[in-house]
Amino acid sequence: MRLNGEISYRNEEENEMGSVLPPPLPQLKLVVGYALTSKKVKSFLQPKLEGLARKKGILFVAIDHTRPLSEQGPFDIVLHKLTGIEWQQILEDYWRKHPEVTVLDPPAAIQHLHNRQSMLEGVADLNLSDCYGKVGVPRQLVITKDPSTIPDAVTKAGLTLPLVVKPLVVDGSAKSHELSLAYDRFSLSKLDPPLVLQEFVNHGGVLFKVYIVGEMIKVMRRSSLPDVNKREILNNAGVFQFPRVSSAAASADDVDLDPIIAELPPRPLLERLGRDLRRRLGLRLFNIDMIREHGTRDRYYIIDINYFPGYGKMPGYEHIFTDFLLSLVQSKYKRRLSNS
């Protein structure tokens, strides 16, 4: 780990009583190089975050894409959310040469979330049935080509309408977050692969966004798609596009909800889920879109996982994130002391 130069201690000083004061803790200056889109910089690097970071000895430095990464820094942490094979290769090469730098997060692990098929594979294997609830994934079908085959493929797979239609690839674009609801099997042939068809689960119109920052977990309610009844399925045909769920409403806290629908998932369940997914995904910065099946108290589904989500929407995120960054460098420092 690099601490941006030497760790400096002041000489021992005497207080007014003549006693020798113990040397203070080292004043660490943590340098975080960031490679983010302009949109992400605006939403994440808000003045309240940068101001608090400076007070805590954390300096955010923009990575210059016109210069070799190895010539920049030195960095203690590289924070990034850029897509593309070229950037992934640059970062992996840099990390091999500078293993002391913490990369948030490993490019190969992030790549796992860029495909909605591989994204949820780890969730399906989790065994959380004895932990205050059951967590699963809605049944889904991946379509990569020839939309004319979709109706028969859906019938063969035994999926129940309506179906949520999502692009297969998640690349950060607005299009990759478009969401539609298909009511009848015949309209499925008009879709544009590659895509994922996911069974729609009624969930009372409430989505739980579970934010993960290292070992910290924070959950927030969001308004979601309304429930669909049998009459609507019979009376509707076609594919209807919805606005991005996370943008539909800032919060569901101000909506008059049934207490059972509004009840947050149990804390022990979220802690176990967060711990298991951190290990399986190899990520420390992500969030989970989670729903509770309407009419149940303990049946949950994960419908999406996002890397480095919109933390700026999370109350108090500046304290949470700066504490997380400091914990990374402090744990490395302690390991160095124990090994010396």
mmCIF file of C-alpha atoms in Angstrom:
data_model
loop_
_atom_site.group_PDB
_atom_site.id
_atom_site.type_symbol
_atom_site.label_atom_id
_atom_site.label_comp_id
_atom_site.label_asym_id
_atom_site.label_seq_id
_atom_site.Cartn_x
_atom_site.Cartn_y
_atom_site.Cartn_z
ATOM 1 C CA MET A 1 0.000 0.000 0.000
ATOM 2 C CA ARG A 2 1.254 3.487 -0.776
ATOM 3 C CA LEU A 3 0.484 6.229 1.735
ATOM 4 C CA ASN A 4 1.479 9.042 -0.627
ATOM 5 C CA GLY A 5 4.917 9.497 0.849
ATOM 6 C CA GLU A 6 6.165 8.851 4.340
ATOM 7 C CA ILE A 7 4.005 8.428 7.423
ATOM 8 C CA SER A 8 5.138 11.314 9.573
ATOM 9 C CA TYR A 9 5.079 11.515 13.355
ATOM 10 C CA ARG A 10 5.704 14.654 15.320
ATOM 11 C CA ASN A 11 8.436 14.549 17.919
ATOM 12 C CA GLU A 12 7.319 13.809 21.429
ATOM 13 C CA GLU A 13 6.170 16.992 23.153
ATOM 14 C CA GLU A 14 5.651 17.901 26.756
ATOM 15 C CA ASN A 15 2.307 19.171 27.985
ATOM 16 C CA GLU A 16 1.844 21.941 30.543
ATOM 17 C CA MET A 17 2.382 19.490 33.411
ATOM 18 C CA GLY A 18 5.739 18.411 32.007
ATOM 19 C CA SER A 19 4.557 14.924 31.013
ATOM 20 C CA VAL A 20 5.601 13.487 27.703
ATOM 21 C CA LEU A 21 2.724 13.250 25.261
ATOM 22 C CA PRO A 22 2.462 10.042 23.211
ATOM 23 C CA PRO A 23 3.108 10.428 19.497
ATOM 24 C CA PRO A 24 -0.146 11.030 17.588
ATOM 25 C CA LEU A 25 -1.540 8.611 15.051
ATOM 26 C CA PRO A 26 -0.040 9.012 11.576
ATOM 27 C CA GLN A 27 -1.712 11.668 9.464
ATOM 28 C CA LEU A 28 -2.628 9.685 6.391
ATOM 29 C CA LYS A 29 -3.278 11.344 3.068
ATOM 30 C CA LEU A 30 -5.291 8.927 0.993
ATOM 31 C CA VAL A 31 -5.150 9.520 -2.760
ATOM 32 C CA VAL A 32 -8.059 8.155 -4.772
ATOM 33 C CA GLY A 33 -7.672 8.235 -8.537
ATOM 34 C CA TYR A 34 -11.033 8.135 -10.271
ATOM 35 C CA ALA A 35 -12.055 7.220 -13.807
ATOM 36 C CA LEU A 36 -15.748 7.999 -14.160
ATOM 37 C CA THR A 37 -18.072 9.299 -16.826
ATOM 38 C CA SER A 38 -18.958 12.991 -16.660
ATOM 39 C CA LYS A 39 -22.472 12.023 -15.561
ATOM 40 C CA LYS A 40 -21.089 9.887 -12.733
ATOM 41 C CA VAL A 41 -18.704 12.608 -11.623
ATOM 42 C CA LYS A 42 -21.605 15.042 -11.327
ATOM 43 C CA SER A 43 -23.844 12.680 -9.344
ATOM 44 C CA PHE A 44 -21.178 11.118 -7.134
ATOM 45 C CA LEU A 45 -18.454 13.695 -6.540
ATOM 46 C CA GLN A 46 -20.790 16.219 -4.982
ATOM 47 C CA PRO A 47 -19.295 19.147 -3.009
ATOM 48 C CA LYS A 48 -20.448 17.601 0.283
ATOM 49 C CA LEU A 49 -18.454 14.441 -0.477
ATOM 50 C CA GLU A 50 -15.294 16.223 -1.595
ATOM 51 C CA GLY A 51 -15.478 18.639 1.347
ATOM 52 C CA LEU A 52 -15.817 15.878 3.943
ATOM 53 C CA ALA A 53 -13.124 13.843 2.195
ATOM 54 C CA ARG A 54 -10.637 16.718 2.451
ATOM 55 C CA LYS A 55 -11.315 17.021 6.178
ATOM 56 C CA LYS A 56 -10.578 13.317 6.566
ATOM 57 C CA GLY A 57 -7.376 13.459 4.526
ATOM 58 C CA ILE A 58 -8.803 11.949 1.344
ATOM 59 C CA LEU A 59 -7.931 13.489 -2.004
ATOM 60 C CA PHE A 60 -9.847 12.634 -5.188
ATOM 61 C CA VAL A 61 -7.735 12.979 -8.338
ATOM 62 C CA ALA A 62 -9.121 12.641 -11.869
ATOM 63 C CA ILE A 63 -7.307 10.094 -14.027
ATOM 64 C CA ASP A 64 -6.155 11.655 -17.300
ATOM 65 C CA HIS A 65 -7.173 9.360 -20.162
ATOM 66 C CA THR A 66 -4.709 11.023 -22.530
ATOM 67 C CA ARG A 67 -1.723 9.834 -20.453
ATOM 68 C CA PRO A 68 -0.550 6.318 -19.533
ATOM 69 C CA LEU A 69 -2.052 5.279 -16.210
ATOM 70 C CA SER A 70 1.322 4.041 -14.945
ATOM 71 C CA GLU A 71 2.708 7.597 -15.223
ATOM 72 C CA GLN A 72 0.018 9.016 -12.952
ATOM 73 C CA GLY A 73 -0.406 8.951 -9.217
ATOM 74 C CA PRO A 74 0.807 7.526 -6.988
ATOM 75 C CA PHE A 75 -2.640 6.287 -5.977
ATOM 76 C CA ASP A 76 -3.748 4.341 -2.941
ATOM 77 C CA ILE A 77 -7.089 3.488 -4.551
ATOM 78 C CA VAL A 78 -8.396 3.531 -8.117
ATOM 79 C CA LEU A 79 -12.148 4.073 -8.295
ATOM 80 C CA HIS A 80 -13.690 3.479 -11.685
ATOM 81 C CA LYS A 81 -16.828 2.913 -13.687
ATOM 82 C CA LEU A 82 -15.922 2.919 -17.344
ATOM 83 C CA THR A 83 -16.871 0.315 -19.912
ATOM 84 C CA GLY A 84 -14.939 -1.093 -22.826
ATOM 85 C CA ILE A 85 -12.296 -3.748 -23.387
ATOM 86 C CA GLU A 86 -9.537 -1.151 -23.858
ATOM 87 C CA TRP A 87 -10.071 0.399 -20.412
ATOM 88 C CA GLN A 88 -10.359 -3.018 -18.799
ATOM 89 C CA GLN A 89 -7.005 -4.042 -20.294
ATOM 90 C CA ILE A 90 -5.333 -0.782 -19.205
ATOM 91 C CA LEU A 91 -6.550 -1.232 -15.645
ATOM 92 C CA GLU A 92 -5.607 -4.902 -15.419
ATOM 93 C CA ASP A 93 -2.103 -4.153 -16.722
ATOM 94 C CA TYR A 94 -1.732 -1.339 -14.200
ATOM 95 C CA TRP A 95 -2.912 -3.562 -11.342
ATOM 96 C CA ARG A 96 -0.376 -6.267 -12.222
ATOM 97 C CA LYS A 97 2.409 -3.700 -12.011
ATOM 98 C CA HIS A 98 0.999 -2.046 -8.872
ATOM 99 C CA PRO A 99 -0.577 -4.795 -6.729
ATOM 100 C CA GLU A 100 -0.328 -2.520 -3.681
ATOM 101 C CA VAL A 101 -3.078 -0.303 -5.127
ATOM 102 C CA THR A 102 -6.694 -1.147 -4.270
ATOM 103 C CA VAL A 103 -8.856 -1.265 -7.404
ATOM 104 C CA LEU A 104 -12.572 -0.708 -6.853
ATOM 105 C CA ASP A 105 -13.610 -3.031 -8.231
ATOM 106 C CA PRO A 106 -11.770 -5.725 -10.251
ATOM 107 C CA PRO A 107 -12.708 -5.338 -13.945
ATOM 108 C CA ALA A 108 -13.342 -9.060 -14.448
ATOM 109 C CA ALA A 109 -15.805 -9.124 -11.546
ATOM 110 C CA ILE A 110 -17.646 -6.060 -12.857
ATOM 111 C CA GLN A 111 -17.925 -7.670 -16.281
ATOM 112 C CA HIS A 112 -20.040 -10.396 -14.679
ATOM 113 C CA LEU A 113 -22.777 -7.794 -14.069
ATOM 114 C CA HIS A 114 -22.788 -6.521 -17.653
ATOM 115 C CA ASN A 115 -24.844 -9.516 -18.719
ATOM 116 C CA ARG A 116 -28.242 -10.109 -17.152
ATOM 117 C CA GLN A 117 -27.893 -13.847 -17.583
ATOM 118 C CA SER A 118 -24.660 -14.161 -15.604
ATOM 119 C CA MET A 119 -25.683 -11.357 -13.234
ATOM 120 C CA LEU A 120 -28.190 -13.442 -11.290
ATOM 121 C CA GLU A 121 -26.535 -16.858 -11.510
ATOM 122 C CA GLY A 122 -24.911 -16.471 -8.111
ATOM 123 C CA VAL A 123 -28.202 -15.545 -6.485
ATOM 124 C CA ALA A 124 -29.921 -18.691 -7.703
ATOM 125 C CA ASP A 125 -27.308 -20.780 -5.879
ATOM 126 C CA LEU A 126 -27.679 -19.016 -2.529
ATOM 127 C CA ASN A 127 -29.207 -20.954 0.341
ATOM 128 C CA LEU A 128 -30.850 -18.386 2.610
ATOM 129 C CA SER A 129 -33.981 -20.351 3.501
ATOM 130 C CA ASP A 130 -33.093 -20.431 7.201
ATOM 131 C CA CYS A 131 -32.304 -16.745 7.462
ATOM 132 C CA TYR A 132 -35.565 -14.853 8.044
ATOM 133 C CA GLY A 133 -36.790 -15.357 4.504
ATOM 134 C CA LYS A 134 -36.325 -17.010 1.136
ATOM 135 C CA VAL A 135 -34.469 -15.245 -1.655
ATOM 136 C CA GLY A 136 -34.669 -16.304 -5.274
ATOM 137 C CA VAL A 137 -34.700 -15.089 -8.862
ATOM 138 C CA PRO A 138 -37.827 -14.869 -11.058
ATOM 139 C CA ARG A 139 -37.864 -17.505 -13.764
ATOM 140 C CA GLN A 140 -36.328 -16.088 -16.902
ATOM 141 C CA LEU A 141 -35.406 -16.905 -20.459
ATOM 142 C CA VAL A 142 -32.537 -15.508 -22.538
ATOM 143 C CA ILE A 143 -33.201 -14.773 -26.211
ATOM 144 C CA THR A 144 -30.186 -13.973 -28.385
ATOM 145 C CA LYS A 145 -31.593 -14.113 -31.933
ATOM 146 C CA ASP A 146 -34.612 -14.640 -34.210
ATOM 147 C CA PRO A 147 -37.595 -13.008 -32.460
ATOM 148 C CA SER A 148 -40.020 -15.205 -34.418
ATOM 149 C CA THR A 149 -39.020 -18.135 -32.183
ATOM 150 C CA ILE A 150 -39.786 -16.313 -28.916
ATOM 151 C CA PRO A 151 -43.479 -17.329 -28.521
ATOM 152 C CA ASP A 152 -42.664 -21.035 -28.831
ATOM 153 C CA ALA A 153 -39.590 -20.692 -26.626
ATOM 154 C CA VAL A 154 -41.682 -19.069 -23.886
ATOM 155 C CA THR A 155 -44.286 -21.834 -24.091
ATOM 156 C CA LYS A 156 -41.591 -24.519 -24.000
ATOM 157 C CA ALA A 157 -39.961 -22.911 -20.976
ATOM 158 C CA GLY A 158 -43.304 -22.751 -19.192
ATOM 159 C CA LEU A 159 -43.067 -19.032 -18.405
ATOM 160 C CA THR A 160 -46.241 -17.290 -17.283
ATOM 161 C CA LEU A 161 -47.379 -13.979 -18.763
ATOM 162 C CA PRO A 162 -46.952 -11.083 -18.337
ATOM 163 C CA LEU A 163 -43.194 -10.982 -18.868
ATOM 164 C CA VAL A 164 -40.737 -8.223 -18.061
ATOM 165 C CA VAL A 165 -38.537 -7.497 -21.092
ATOM 166 C CA LYS A 166 -34.973 -6.303 -20.436
ATOM 167 C CA PRO A 167 -31.935 -5.864 -22.698
ATOM 168 C CA LEU A 168 -29.426 -8.663 -22.150
ATOM 169 C CA VAL A 169 -26.377 -6.389 -22.066
ATOM 170 C CA VAL A 170 -25.928 -3.725 -19.380
ATOM 171 C CA ASP A 171 -23.468 -1.151 -20.725
ATOM 172 C CA GLY A 172 -24.448 1.969 -18.801
ATOM 173 C CA SER A 173 -26.507 3.440 -21.631
ATOM 174 C CA ALA A 174 -30.115 4.545 -21.170
ATOM 175 C CA LYS A 175 -31.200 1.849 -23.609
ATOM 176 C CA SER A 176 -29.722 -0.915 -21.464
ATOM 177 C CA HIS A 177 -32.076 0.102 -18.652
ATOM 178 C CA GLU A 178 -35.253 0.198 -20.747
ATOM 179 C CA LEU A 179 -38.035 -1.909 -19.299
ATOM 180 C CA SER A 180 -41.156 -3.266 -20.985
ATOM 181 C CA LEU A 181 -44.041 -5.539 -20.039
ATOM 182 C CA ALA A 182 -45.333 -8.078 -22.563
ATOM 183 C CA TYR A 183 -48.952 -9.162 -22.006
ATOM 184 C CA ASP A 184 -49.466 -11.732 -24.780
ATOM 185 C CA ARG A 185 -47.277 -14.340 -26.458
ATOM 186 C CA PHE A 186 -47.946 -13.160 -30.018
ATOM 187 C CA SER A 187 -46.474 -9.709 -29.420
ATOM 188 C CA LEU A 188 -43.243 -11.361 -28.255
ATOM 189 C CA SER A 189 -42.191 -11.906 -31.874
ATOM 190 C CA LYS A 190 -41.945 -8.109 -32.290
ATOM 191 C CA LEU A 191 -39.212 -7.805 -29.670
ATOM 192 C CA ASP A 192 -35.607 -6.950 -30.479
ATOM 193 C CA PRO A 193 -33.040 -9.493 -29.147
ATOM 194 C CA PRO A 194 -30.693 -9.969 -27.407
ATOM 195 C CA LEU A 195 -32.883 -9.738 -24.328
ATOM 196 C CA VAL A 196 -34.049 -11.385 -21.136
ATOM 197 C CA LEU A 197 -37.669 -12.304 -20.469
ATOM 198 C CA GLN A 198 -38.420 -12.438 -16.764
ATOM 199 C CA GLU A 199 -41.672 -13.539 -15.142
ATOM 200 C CA PHE A 200 -43.428 -10.584 -13.556
ATOM 201 C CA VAL A 201 -43.956 -11.038 -9.818
ATOM 202 C CA ASN A 202 -46.615 -8.900 -8.136
ATOM 203 C CA HIS A 203 -44.892 -6.996 -5.336
ATOM 204 C CA GLY A 204 -47.243 -4.252 -4.221
ATOM 205 C CA GLY A 205 -45.553 -1.595 -6.349
ATOM 206 C CA VAL A 206 -42.566 -1.361 -3.996
ATOM 207 C CA LEU A 207 -38.935 -2.073 -4.792
ATOM 208 C CA PHE A 208 -36.196 -2.326 -2.168
ATOM 209 C CA LYS A 209 -32.856 -0.902 -3.246
ATOM 210 C CA VAL A 210 -30.171 -2.491 -1.100
ATOM 211 C CA TYR A 211 -26.934 -0.488 -1.257
ATOM 212 C CA ILE A 212 -23.652 -2.218 -0.456
ATOM 213 C CA VAL A 213 -20.509 -0.236 0.395
ATOM 214 C CA GLY A 214 -17.950 -2.698 1.673
ATOM 215 C CA GLU A 215 -19.554 -4.243 4.742
ATOM 216 C CA MET A 216 -22.125 -1.455 5.091
ATOM 217 C CA ILE A 217 -25.702 -2.124 4.004
ATOM 218 C CA LYS A 218 -28.427 0.486 3.572
ATOM 219 C CA VAL A 219 -31.891 -0.258 2.206
ATOM 220 C CA MET A 220 -34.366 2.232 0.731
ATOM 221 C CA ARG A 221 -37.893 1.880 -0.669
ATOM 222 C CA ARG A 222 -38.621 2.913 -4.232
ATOM 223 C CA SER A 223 -41.885 3.019 -6.129
ATOM 224 C CA SER A 224 -42.037 0.274 -8.735
ATOM 225 C CA LEU A 225 -44.357 -1.206 -11.344
ATOM 226 C CA PRO A 226 -47.915 -1.729 -10.077
ATOM 227 C CA ASP A 227 -49.383 -5.186 -9.604
ATOM 228 C CA VAL A 228 -51.086 -6.841 -12.576
ATOM 229 C CA ASN A 229 -54.344 -8.770 -12.099
ATOM 230 C CA LYS A 230 -55.892 -11.449 -14.321
ATOM 231 C CA ARG A 231 -58.412 -9.021 -15.806
ATOM 232 C CA GLU A 232 -55.613 -6.738 -17.019
ATOM 233 C CA ILE A 233 -53.827 -9.675 -18.614
ATOM 234 C CA LEU A 234 -56.990 -10.668 -20.505
ATOM 235 C CA ASN A 235 -57.857 -7.113 -21.573
ATOM 236 C CA ASN A 236 -54.372 -6.013 -22.641
ATOM 237 C CA ALA A 237 -52.258 -7.051 -25.577
ATOM 238 C CA GLY A 238 -48.904 -5.923 -26.845
ATOM 239 C CA VAL A 239 -45.702 -4.704 -25.236
ATOM 240 C CA PHE A 240 -45.760 -1.600 -23.047
ATOM 241 C CA GLN A 241 -42.613 0.331 -22.203
ATOM 242 C CA PHE A 242 -42.168 1.723 -18.698
ATOM 243 C CA PRO A 243 -39.909 4.474 -17.415
ATOM 244 C CA ARG A 244 -36.782 3.367 -15.609
ATOM 245 C CA VAL A 245 -37.986 2.038 -12.267
ATOM 246 C CA SER A 246 -35.331 3.788 -10.185
ATOM 247 C CA SER A 247 -36.337 7.104 -11.770
ATOM 248 C CA ALA A 248 -40.082 6.576 -11.403
ATOM 249 C CA ALA A 249 -40.094 8.063 -7.914
ATOM 250 C CA ALA A 250 -37.353 9.197 -5.585
ATOM 251 C CA SER A 251 -38.866 7.345 -2.686
ATOM 252 C CA ALA A 252 -41.868 5.299 -1.668
ATOM 253 C CA ASP A 253 -41.633 6.508 1.939
ATOM 254 C CA ASP A 254 -44.154 9.291 1.417
ATOM 255 C CA VAL A 255 -46.719 7.012 -0.238
ATOM 256 C CA ASP A 256 -49.588 5.646 1.854
ATOM 257 C CA LEU A 257 -48.716 1.941 1.816
ATOM 258 C CA ASP A 258 -50.024 -1.169 3.473
ATOM 259 C CA PRO A 259 -47.631 -1.737 6.429
ATOM 260 C CA ILE A 260 -46.952 -5.285 5.269
ATOM 261 C CA ILE A 261 -45.948 -4.037 1.810
ATOM 262 C CA ALA A 262 -43.861 -1.186 3.224
ATOM 263 C CA GLU A 263 -42.033 -3.333 5.789
ATOM 264 C CA LEU A 264 -38.327 -3.503 5.033
ATOM 265 C CA PRO A 265 -36.648 -6.903 4.648
ATOM 266 C CA PRO A 266 -35.217 -8.236 7.948
ATOM 267 C CA ARG A 267 -31.781 -6.919 8.788
ATOM 268 C CA PRO A 268 -30.247 -10.383 9.395
ATOM 269 C CA LEU A 269 -31.418 -11.473 5.939
ATOM 270 C CA LEU A 270 -29.855 -8.427 4.265
ATOM 271 C CA GLU A 271 -26.579 -8.854 6.153
ATOM 272 C CA ARG A 272 -26.304 -12.499 5.158
ATOM 273 C CA LEU A 273 -27.279 -11.680 1.571
ATOM 274 C CA GLY A 274 -24.756 -8.850 1.348
ATOM 275 C CA ARG A 275 -21.960 -10.960 2.794
ATOM 276 C CA ASP A 276 -22.624 -13.914 0.496
ATOM 277 C CA LEU A 277 -22.946 -11.769 -2.634
ATOM 278 C CA ARG A 278 -19.767 -9.816 -1.840
ATOM 279 C CA ARG A 279 -17.918 -13.103 -1.708
ATOM 280 C CA ARG A 280 -19.534 -14.613 -4.809
ATOM 281 C CA LEU A 281 -19.334 -11.495 -6.963
ATOM 282 C CA GLY A 282 -15.930 -10.315 -5.758
ATOM 283 C CA LEU A 283 -17.327 -6.769 -5.512
ATOM 284 C CA ARG A 284 -17.525 -4.172 -2.742
ATOM 285 C CA LEU A 285 -19.598 -1.486 -4.476
ATOM 286 C CA PHE A 286 -22.983 -2.565 -5.774
ATOM 287 C CA ASN A 287 -26.683 -2.543 -5.105
ATOM 288 C CA ILE A 288 -29.456 -5.084 -5.317
ATOM 289 C CA ASP A 289 -32.956 -4.458 -6.661
ATOM 290 C CA MET A 290 -35.151 -6.644 -4.492
ATOM 291 C CA ILE A 291 -38.912 -7.219 -4.282
ATOM 292 C CA ARG A 292 -41.201 -9.075 -1.878
ATOM 293 C CA GLU A 293 -43.899 -11.207 -3.472
ATOM 294 C CA HIS A 294 -47.264 -9.624 -2.737
ATOM 295 C CA GLY A 295 -49.247 -11.657 -0.224
ATOM 296 C CA THR A 296 -46.180 -13.116 1.466
ATOM 297 C CA ARG A 297 -44.077 -11.963 4.397
ATOM 298 C CA ASP A 298 -40.809 -13.681 3.578
ATOM 299 C CA ARG A 299 -40.584 -14.498 -0.135
ATOM 300 C CA TYR A 300 -38.106 -12.199 -1.881
ATOM 301 C CA TYR A 301 -36.767 -11.963 -5.421
ATOM 302 C CA ILE A 302 -33.656 -10.239 -6.720
ATOM 303 C CA ILE A 303 -34.361 -8.780 -10.142
ATOM 304 C CA ASP A 304 -31.204 -6.757 -10.839
ATOM 305 C CA ILE A 305 -27.699 -6.107 -9.504
ATOM 306 C CA ASN A 306 -25.846 -2.908 -10.395
ATOM 307 C CA TYR A 307 -22.176 -2.043 -9.972
ATOM 308 C CA PHE A 308 -21.311 1.346 -8.406
ATOM 309 C CA PRO A 309 -24.925 2.570 -8.341
ATOM 310 C CA GLY A 310 -26.245 6.071 -7.670
ATOM 311 C CA TYR A 311 -24.886 6.458 -4.147
ATOM 312 C CA GLY A 312 -25.571 10.180 -4.331
ATOM 313 C CA LYS A 313 -29.274 9.377 -3.811
ATOM 314 C CA MET A 314 -28.493 7.652 -0.516
ATOM 315 C CA PRO A 315 -28.840 9.902 2.564
ATOM 316 C CA GLY A 316 -25.516 10.409 4.321
ATOM 317 C CA TYR A 317 -23.567 8.691 1.551
ATOM 318 C CA GLU A 318 -20.611 11.036 1.982
ATOM 319 C CA HIS A 319 -19.986 9.764 5.540
ATOM 320 C CA ILE A 320 -20.505 6.141 4.555
ATOM 321 C CA PHE A 321 -18.192 6.318 1.554
ATOM 322 C CA THR A 322 -15.348 8.222 3.204
ATOM 323 C CA ASP A 323 -15.415 5.856 6.183
ATOM 324 C CA PHE A 324 -15.243 2.939 3.757
ATOM 325 C CA LEU A 325 -12.232 4.378 1.914
ATOM 326 C CA LEU A 326 -10.412 5.008 5.191
ATOM 327 C CA SER A 327 -11.169 1.480 6.390
ATOM 328 C CA LEU A 328 -9.438 0.091 3.296
ATOM 329 C CA VAL A 329 -6.204 1.971 3.885
ATOM 330 C CA GLN A 330 -6.277 1.406 7.652
ATOM 331 C CA SER A 331 -6.664 -2.339 7.286
ATOM 332 C CA LYS A 332 -3.694 -2.402 4.890
ATOM 333 C CA TYR A 333 -1.650 -0.294 7.313
ATOM 334 C CA LYS A 334 -2.424 -2.648 10.194
ATOM 335 C CA ARG A 335 -1.399 -5.652 8.097
ATOM 336 C CA ARG A 336 1.899 -3.951 7.275
ATOM 337 C CA LEU A 337 2.569 -3.311 10.959
ATOM 338 C CA SER A 338 1.752 -6.896 11.905
ATOM 339 C CA ASN A 339 4.075 -8.222 9.195
ATOM 340 C CA SER A 340 6.955 -5.894 10.071
#
